[in-house]
Amino acid sequence: MRWLSLALVATSLVWFGCEKKQPKPTEAPSAAAGEAGKSGGVTPAETDTLLLGEIGSLTGGEATFGISTRNGIDLALKEANEAGGVKGKKLAVRVYDDQGKPEEAANAATRLISQDKVLLILGEVASSNSLAMAPKAQEGKVPMITPSSTNIKVTEVGDYIFRVCFIDPFQGFVMAKFARENLKLNRAAVLKDQKSDYSLGLTDVFTRKFAELGGKIVATEAYSKGDTDFRAQLTAIKKQKPEAIYVPGYYTDVGIVARQARELGIKVPLLGGDGWDSEKLFELGGTALQGSFFSNHYSPEDPSPAVQKFIADYKAAYGGVPDSLAALGYDAAKVAVDAMKRANDLSGPAIRDAIAATKNFPGVAGNITLDEHRNAVKPAVVLEVVEGKTKYVATVAP
Amino acid sequence: MSEFFQHLINGLAAGTIYALVALGYTMVYGVLRLINFAHGDVMMVGVYMGYATANQLGRANQSSFLGVLAIFFVAMAGCALMGFLIERFAYRPLREKPRLTALITAIGISFALSYGFQLDFGFLPGAAPRAFPEVIRPVEWLVFGNPEDPDGHSVVIWNYQVISFAIALSLMGLLQYFVFRTRFGRAMRAVSFDHRVAALMGIPTDRVIAVTFMLGSSLAAGAGILYAIKDTAVQPLMGLYLGLKAFVAAVIGGIGHVPGAVVGALLLGLIEEFVVGYTASSWRDAVAFGFLIVVLLVRPEGLFGRVTAEKV
């Protein structure tokens, strides 16, 4: 039996191993970053490029989040460089992959700050990862702009942390209001990801607002990231006869949830947040998502010329319609460039003050004004899934 | 009541998949006394082979009888080859070394496969999850109660759940027959008993071990495809988690014991389902692994394992 206990110890090693000890973050500098990447110990100010840092999930389950964001950022920096750069210098970006893991994101942030000595960090998408990075940025006095982490705690870490998207309370509020007032629903169930700060944040506010507006939450069930069988939770939800199920998870899970819900004979619409936003959602969910709704940052159907120009440029560069993560990545980089242009010098505190002063900046995902808590105040859109595409339904203002 | 029966069916369906994966684990362990931690990842590779075959066949052909057969054949044959290569180049050179060396190598292969498959090489599909095509078109096989009933008092059993269950049981029977009633099975048992003495008796131990690996790997591929049909999402890390659960199921049943693995797996599936359905899902793994600890405390050899050395 000694052999068996050895095997069990080894099992737990594998189990925790896949959570914690991973290969070093891979380095994927964009084309422009190649030269700057070699600068090593030299402070960026002495070279002719300004180095920014970016952290994203380029591999792993949520890879499309990181890839879309990187595309958006690259596009914005390319435009900025074509327009002459910042203070006469070109911009470059050093990208690290965190595989969607908070501990890797934290490592990458440390590396960007202490080794690469970047002026500013862009990232992450997932709130759990941004929360891991933020204390490092705050400590190193390097401003950090997250394009799309909506959990409220992210910018509470300190005065160097900013975001260009709205926050979870607002997203939960939007969907609760939409469900009560537009869809006229009385009974809703919730299926949340108990390992995700994002999912818990949205659930919290949705549950409170929906009840405040006179609705009733009939069931709250949970799953853990990585699960692929949600039938137990859905069977329990089905018994309570909800009129809609709020699933504030990521597209990787939502598609499968939708399929299994339909399989169990649950026909009510699913509701969700911006974590649904990925081309892959429709591949995973197929027709099961028809008639479901989610809140989002922008809609590619927005007729404004700035949005349409962004979509055309993005299509030309990468093919495919940009999702909102690409739009927010683009906005985050634009805000960063704008702030660096306005900043008195390129020290951390100066850039921070310039970002904090951002007012009415025209982003493709809405105009950006940063409030005293360093959050962007902007409206959200609600999209409906129709025939494997999203259709604009409503705009909900704060 | 309908809710209880739906949970029962969900649990059995989940347990069936664990059982299919656990069969391969238990067989390789039975012969080699090696926990092949790469088993789940071999399964993942098999699923990707099936995925590629299904896409090659196109939407119209992939769900025909011959199409499904082709998908299973390519995946199982491909994995058999892979099992052979892994055994030949990773495990065989270490056979006379301490067991821990082979175990660590197995973990290494597991990580190499699951992270290697995340690379975006063009022919590899990359890290993002893919939807496995509906190879067996889902059909409601049995519906109790009226599915149009707005109160939702209905229980649904799907065709693929029944198919998977039948395949798991018949594979279990086949393996039992193979191990205890055939000449090759006798050779396997002899190797498992003592491979040096078996070699002295004229049994080609290398060949027996290689075939065991190939068999185990192709079982994994078949299990993987049934899993992909059930839960649709395919991604490179899927093998780590499922492999672990199947390993636990095999240990509960008594590792090395074929019907034990199936019973352990069904038990595990049911426990998980009922824990999630009636309490909170955060309890699921705690209860499942707690059950494992209790079984090991009361019966360290597992529910069906025998203390004697002859385990296959």
XYZ file of N, CA and C in Angstrom, chain A residues 1 3-4 6-8 10-11 14-15 17-18 22 59-61 63-64 99 101 194 221-223 227-229 231-233 235-236 238-239 241 251-252 256 259-260 263-264 267 280 283-284, chain B residues 3 6-7 10 14 29 33 35 37 99-100 103 107 115 118 127-131 134 147 150-152 154 158 160 227 230-233 240-241 244 247 273 276-277 281-282 284 292 296 300:
276
model
N 0.818 -1.219 0.000
C 0.000 0.000 0.000
C 0.847 1.263 0.000
N 2.971 1.936 -2.096
C 3.009 2.330 -3.495
C 1.782 3.171 -3.847
N 0.629 2.761 -3.300
C -0.599 3.470 -3.620
C -0.585 4.879 -3.031
N 1.983 6.599 -2.415
C 2.936 7.359 -3.235
C 2.232 7.899 -4.469
N 1.432 7.024 -5.068
C 0.703 7.425 -6.269
C -0.247 8.570 -5.953
N -0.876 8.505 -4.779
C -1.823 9.558 -4.416
C -1.113 10.878 -4.201
N 1.567 11.713 -5.655
C 1.919 12.180 -7.002
C 0.709 12.797 -7.686
N -0.475 12.196 -7.455
C -1.694 12.749 -8.043
C -1.911 14.170 -7.580
N 0.243 16.485 -9.322
C -0.227 16.830 -10.659
C -1.349 17.838 -10.545
N -2.254 17.561 -9.605
C -3.443 18.394 -9.440
C -3.047 19.831 -9.121
N -0.056 20.955 -9.318
C 0.911 21.367 -10.323
C 0.249 22.110 -11.455
N -0.921 21.612 -11.892
C -1.513 22.269 -13.050
C -2.128 23.597 -12.655
N 3.957 26.507 -13.561
C 3.821 26.499 -15.006
C 5.119 26.988 -15.629
N -2.698 32.191 -24.624
C -2.990 30.771 -24.712
C -3.916 30.442 -23.547
N -4.352 29.190 -23.466
C -5.256 28.810 -22.390
C -6.697 28.934 -22.826
N -7.585 28.660 -21.890
C -9.008 28.581 -22.217
C -9.603 29.871 -22.746
N -8.168 32.238 -24.531
C -7.170 32.811 -25.426
C -7.739 33.917 -26.310
N -8.995 33.818 -26.720
C -9.494 34.850 -27.639
C -9.542 36.209 -26.951
N -1.370 32.928 -19.817
C -2.139 31.680 -19.927
C -3.461 31.756 -19.176
N -3.838 32.811 -16.157
C -3.665 32.468 -14.745
C -3.195 33.677 -13.939
N -18.087 30.107 -9.377
C -17.690 30.482 -8.020
C -16.198 30.740 -7.880
N -27.238 28.748 -8.368
C -26.368 27.577 -8.417
C -24.990 28.030 -8.853
N -23.980 27.186 -8.626
C -22.615 27.578 -8.954
C -21.874 26.446 -9.647
N -20.875 26.803 -10.433
C -19.966 25.816 -11.004
C -18.545 26.345 -10.832
N -15.294 23.166 -15.515
C -16.343 22.142 -15.573
C -16.898 22.059 -16.988
N -17.311 20.857 -17.396
C -17.988 20.760 -18.691
C -19.349 20.102 -18.535
N -19.687 19.700 -17.323
C -20.995 19.075 -17.122
C -21.782 19.930 -16.132
N -25.183 19.662 -15.872
C -26.538 19.113 -15.852
C -27.108 19.069 -14.441
N -26.247 18.817 -13.439
C -26.749 18.744 -12.062
C -27.338 20.089 -11.643
N -26.586 21.173 -11.906
C -27.053 22.499 -11.524
C -28.313 22.870 -12.299
N -30.536 20.905 -13.662
C -31.698 20.124 -13.229
C -32.298 20.757 -11.971
N -31.421 21.201 -11.066
C -31.912 21.860 -9.851
C -32.605 23.178 -10.180
N -34.089 23.941 -13.048
C -35.307 23.659 -13.811
C -36.503 23.477 -12.879
N -36.253 22.843 -11.733
C -37.323 22.565 -10.780
C -37.990 23.856 -10.305
N -38.556 26.544 -12.002
C -39.308 27.188 -13.094
C -39.004 28.676 -13.280
N -17.436 32.880 -22.197
C -17.999 32.176 -23.346
C -17.654 30.688 -23.370
N -16.481 30.346 -22.789
C -16.066 28.949 -22.787
C -17.087 28.070 -22.085
N -21.624 25.763 -23.544
C -21.952 24.399 -23.109
C -23.164 24.427 -22.185
N -26.262 24.587 -24.338
C -26.592 23.308 -24.955
C -27.232 22.352 -23.963
N -26.633 22.270 -22.766
C -27.135 21.304 -21.791
C -28.482 21.731 -21.225
N -30.944 20.652 -23.712
C -31.021 19.198 -23.670
C -31.936 18.729 -22.536
N -31.918 19.471 -21.424
C -32.752 19.090 -20.281
C -34.168 19.653 -20.403
N -36.277 25.937 -21.732
C -36.417 26.712 -22.962
C -36.295 28.212 -22.751
N -16.245 32.542 -30.656
C -16.287 31.133 -30.259
C -17.587 30.764 -29.547
N -19.874 29.034 -31.868
C -19.409 27.698 -32.231
C -19.735 26.720 -31.109
N -19.495 27.152 -29.862
C -19.711 26.249 -28.731
C -21.185 26.068 -28.416
N -37.130 15.229 -10.671
C -35.812 15.823 -10.516
C -34.799 14.760 -10.066
N -33.869 12.574 -12.949
C -32.987 13.268 -13.891
C -31.571 13.314 -13.334
N -31.431 13.567 -12.034
C -30.104 13.557 -11.417
C -29.457 12.180 -11.562
N -28.269 11.835 -15.125
C -27.088 12.674 -15.329
C -25.862 12.043 -14.679
N -22.404 10.752 -16.439
C -21.072 11.261 -16.086
C -20.174 10.104 -15.654
N -2.183 -0.321 -15.211
C -1.669 -0.506 -13.855
C -1.586 -1.987 -13.523
N 2.042 -2.094 -13.001
C 2.123 -1.373 -11.729
C 2.605 0.054 -11.976
N 1.183 3.873 -12.819
C 0.065 4.785 -13.019
C 0.441 5.644 -14.213
N 0.061 8.512 -15.938
C -0.594 9.810 -15.807
C -0.844 10.465 -17.148
N 10.393 2.789 -9.601
C 9.077 3.134 -10.149
C 8.840 4.633 -10.220
N 9.410 5.337 -9.257
C 9.181 6.777 -9.212
C 9.660 7.440 -10.500
N 7.057 7.134 -13.058
C 5.902 7.946 -12.678
C 6.122 9.411 -13.047
N 4.191 11.953 -15.757
C 3.701 13.318 -15.528
C 4.287 14.253 -16.579
N 0.250 20.830 -22.884
C 0.696 22.181 -23.224
C 1.183 22.264 -24.657
N -1.389 23.279 -27.031
C -1.897 24.650 -27.029
C -1.171 25.521 -28.040
N -5.260 26.830 -28.412
C -5.694 26.646 -27.032
C -7.198 26.811 -26.827
N -7.840 27.586 -27.679
C -9.244 27.915 -27.424
C -10.104 26.664 -27.555
N -11.140 26.568 -26.738
C -11.999 25.390 -26.833
C -12.744 25.332 -28.162
N -12.914 24.121 -28.664
C -13.651 23.911 -29.910
C -14.903 23.114 -29.605
N -15.897 23.280 -30.442
C -17.093 22.459 -30.288
C -16.906 21.193 -31.108
N -21.511 17.268 -33.874
C -22.527 16.340 -33.360
C -22.486 15.063 -34.176
N -42.701 16.918 -22.064
C -41.641 17.920 -22.133
C -42.181 19.327 -22.383
N -45.084 23.257 -18.875
C -44.320 24.419 -18.420
C -43.740 24.214 -17.014
N -44.318 23.316 -16.237
C -43.784 23.066 -14.907
C -42.520 22.214 -14.956
N -42.234 21.679 -16.138
C -40.970 20.980 -16.334
C -40.858 19.659 -15.593
N -40.413 16.573 -16.276
C -40.107 15.545 -17.257
C -38.684 15.063 -17.037
N -31.105 10.642 -23.344
C -30.683 10.853 -24.722
C -30.026 9.603 -25.280
N -27.291 9.159 -26.944
C -25.850 8.943 -26.762
C -25.520 8.501 -25.338
N -16.963 11.149 -24.627
C -17.016 12.313 -23.744
C -17.275 13.587 -24.551
N -20.740 13.932 -25.553
C -21.617 14.280 -24.438
C -21.486 15.756 -24.049
N -20.260 16.221 -23.855
C -20.085 17.569 -23.309
C -19.594 18.603 -24.330
N -19.419 18.204 -25.561
C -19.139 19.059 -26.733
C -17.852 19.896 -26.729
N -17.392 20.403 -25.600
C -16.224 21.281 -25.680
C -14.939 20.461 -25.666
N -6.326 16.451 -18.321
C -5.766 16.500 -16.970
C -6.835 16.189 -15.937
N -7.952 16.904 -16.051
C -9.003 16.811 -15.055
C -9.730 15.475 -15.128
N -7.646 12.630 -13.918
C -7.554 12.571 -12.462
C -8.798 11.916 -11.873
N -8.794 8.286 -12.511
C -7.820 7.625 -11.648
C -8.419 7.385 -10.261
N -22.940 14.136 -8.866
C -24.203 14.687 -9.348
C -25.126 15.044 -8.184
N -23.895 18.051 -6.099
C -24.136 19.336 -6.756
C -25.624 19.639 -6.800
N -26.412 18.613 -7.090
C -27.852 18.842 -7.261
C -28.559 19.204 -5.970
N -22.328 23.253 -5.259
C -21.332 22.636 -6.123
C -19.936 22.760 -5.542
N -19.740 23.685 -4.602
C -18.406 23.800 -4.009
C -18.072 22.567 -3.167
N -18.615 19.534 -4.211
C -18.480 18.366 -5.064
C -17.147 17.629 -4.882
N -13.119 8.965 -1.368
C -11.912 8.202 -1.690
C -11.116 7.904 -0.424
N -10.259 4.276 1.196
C -8.885 3.829 1.408
C -8.603 3.506 2.865
N -8.072 -0.448 2.088
C -6.973 0.191 1.350
C -6.805 -0.367 -0.063
